[in-house]
Amino acid sequence: MIGANGAGKSTLLRTLAGLHQPAAGSIHFAGREITHLPTHARVALGIALVPEGRRLFPSLTLEENLLVGARRSSAWTVSRVMELFPWMGARRRQLTLNLSGGEQQGVAIGRALMAGPRVLLLDELSLGLSPAAVRRIYDLLPSLLAEGMAILLVEQDVTQALRVSDLAHCLLEGRITLSGRPRDLSPEQVEAAYFGLAARA
Amino acid sequence: MAWLNAVVQGILLGGLYALFACGLSLLFGVMRVVNLAHGDFAVLAAYLGLAVITGLHVPLLWSTLAVAPLFAVVGYLVQRLIIQRSLEVSPLTTLLVTFGLSVVLQNAMLEGFSANSHSLPSGWLAAGSFRLTPQLSIGHFSLIVFAAAVVVIVSLQLFLSRARLGRQIRATADDAEAASIAGTDVRHVFGIAAAIAFATVALAGLAFGGYSSFDPGAGTQRLIFAFEAVVIGGVGSLWGTLLGGVVLGVSQALGAQVDSGFGVLAGHLVFLAVLAIRPRGLLPGRVT
Ligand SMILES: Nc1ncnc2c1ncn2[C@@H]1O[C@H](COP(=O)(O)OP(=O)(O)OP(=O)(O)O)[C@@H](O)[C@H]1O
Ligand SMILES: [Mg+2]
């Protein structure tokens, strides 16, 4: 899901996660209507959000941050998350305040994984990260997809997003203006949809 | 020797203040709710204790087994049905709502139990004491109350730092929305925190009732002591609340030693001094 600043990407993800109520329409997941389900119940069904700005718990240690996300039915445990992010092991008892942006993003992803999601909603993974950290985070995505989970990725960095996705949507003022497989979309089409040029012309 | 005695009695009294204040501290630390009805709920607990003691002919200690769990349930319901709704409107609304609760409780107790003051028959506990020296003795009852305060605060701290639910409470206190996207049922967690806070209020109310007489309006004065203990100790820290209660108790006892009418005032002065010199309290905590 790509789109300019203020296009409504975060609002869409937050609505899917249950943090906003849609003014109209309904949300269905795995054959079930979830429009009025509270957030924690959606997590139990398998919808996990990694929010914009990461939103870690500042007074909890790294490991405790992960454990808050834990669910009994989930196949993900602290040790499995730490296999994915090997650097975490040595720093499990530290507060997350002192971690780098990329490491904090790792903790936020790990916390979402602990719930054993069927769909992972990722909001602006690359925000405020160094290029190297962005690459490391993006390199993880294929292994998560291989687990069988779906990923809905929100990204302002269009090239990055189109590179990793099977299906791309462009959002403009809360509406999808372009959809398709990245390889079927021309750069001009994407640019027009992204900036709303077609609408204005 | 008289001064040493005052310090010792002050520390013991401070345990009671800490026991009374930790529920206030917990509710504020976890959901930023200042419960203005805190003192009135403590008085209500004392009346319920009185009913249990006289109705079932059990001693004061046993009545806690009935009143504290009952209050935990009341706390959960008050949170879910009343405070939560106001919390979702605005933080200021919770002040108005708990103030309203306080007025309703005071008047309901006046209606139900009359304006006469009562005290809880604490039996052998009230009379018994350990005589350490001819001038220094420690009452059984105040020692039990102090021990209860320490046990409650230590176990609460252990629960918050070790238990899964305690971790969820801390996470929710940090960022309720983030806790919900991590799968926490935030309203239930708030309800649990309120249940714990109310159970401690019940213990404190019964302890107060064993210490001194109470009437339907007694809650307001006590609420001030709880506020002072929380602020002296540092908002959001349970250890701080214990320390704050002890500092307040010792100040009052030493003040009363100077002049019998000076006790409560001395407590207020120390409170103001701490507020002026260390506005974040003696042991400012992170959360809870
Ligand atoms: N469907 C919608 N209907 C009405 N208002 C919306 C809708 N979606 C978003 N908004 C409003 O648009 C503004 C920007 O939304 P949002 O933060 O979701 O954008 P964004 O695409 O995530 O932007 P950024 O790239 O800066 O993170 C917000 O004020 C939001 O309330
Ligand atoms: Mg956004």
Short mmCIF file of C-alpha atoms in Angstrom, two decimals, chain A residues 14 17 19 39-40 43 48-49 51 55-60 64 67-72 95 111, chain B residues 160-162 164 167-168 170-172 174-186 286-287:
data_model
loop_
_atom_site.label_atom_id
_atom_site.label_comp_id
_atom_site.label_asym_id
_atom_site.label_seq_id
_atom_site.Cartn_x
_atom_site.Cartn_y
_atom_site.Cartn_z
CA ARG A 14 -5.46 1.26 12.21
CA ALA A 17 -6.57 -3.37 13.52
CA LEU A 19 -8.26 1.26 16.56
CA THR A 39 -8.57 -4.73 18.82
CA HIS A 40 -7.41 -7.47 21.19
CA VAL A 43 -5.20 -10.02 17.48
CA ALA A 48 -1.21 -8.04 14.19
CA LEU A 49 -0.20 -4.43 13.60
CA PRO A 51 2.33 0.59 14.25
CA ARG A 55 5.21 2.22 20.06
CA LEU A 56 7.34 0.01 22.32
CA PHE A 57 6.72 0.00 26.08
CA PRO A 58 9.43 2.26 27.52
CA SER A 59 9.41 0.90 31.07
CA LEU A 60 9.60 -2.75 29.97
CA GLU A 64 9.10 -8.14 28.37
CA LEU A 67 6.21 -11.24 26.11
CA VAL A 68 3.34 -8.74 26.20
CA GLY A 69 2.53 -9.91 22.68
CA ALA A 70 2.67 -13.61 23.59
CA ARG A 71 -0.31 -15.89 23.09
CA ARG A 72 -0.61 -19.49 24.19
CA LEU A 95 15.18 -1.18 28.14
CA ARG A 111 6.17 -8.31 19.49
CA LEU B 160 3.76 -6.25 38.74
CA SER B 161 7.31 -7.21 37.88
CA ARG B 162 6.97 -11.00 37.57
CA ARG B 164 2.05 -12.08 33.19
CA ARG B 167 3.45 -7.16 32.94
CA GLN B 168 0.27 -6.41 31.02
CA ARG B 170 2.73 -2.11 33.24
CA ALA B 171 2.50 -2.22 29.45
CA THR B 172 -1.01 -0.76 29.56
CA ASP B 174 2.95 2.84 29.40
CA ASP B 175 0.75 2.92 26.31
CA ALA B 176 -2.78 1.54 26.40
CA GLU B 177 -3.25 1.59 22.64
CA ALA B 178 0.03 -0.21 22.01
CA ALA B 179 -0.98 -2.78 24.63
CA SER B 180 -4.24 -3.40 22.80
CA ILE B 181 -2.48 -4.02 19.47
CA ALA B 182 -0.22 -6.45 21.32
CA GLY B 183 -3.39 -8.37 22.18
CA THR B 184 -4.13 -7.05 25.67
CA ASP B 185 -7.74 -6.52 26.68
CA VAL B 186 -7.07 -3.08 28.12
CA ARG B 286 8.68 5.14 36.22
CA VAL B 287 5.22 3.65 36.25
#
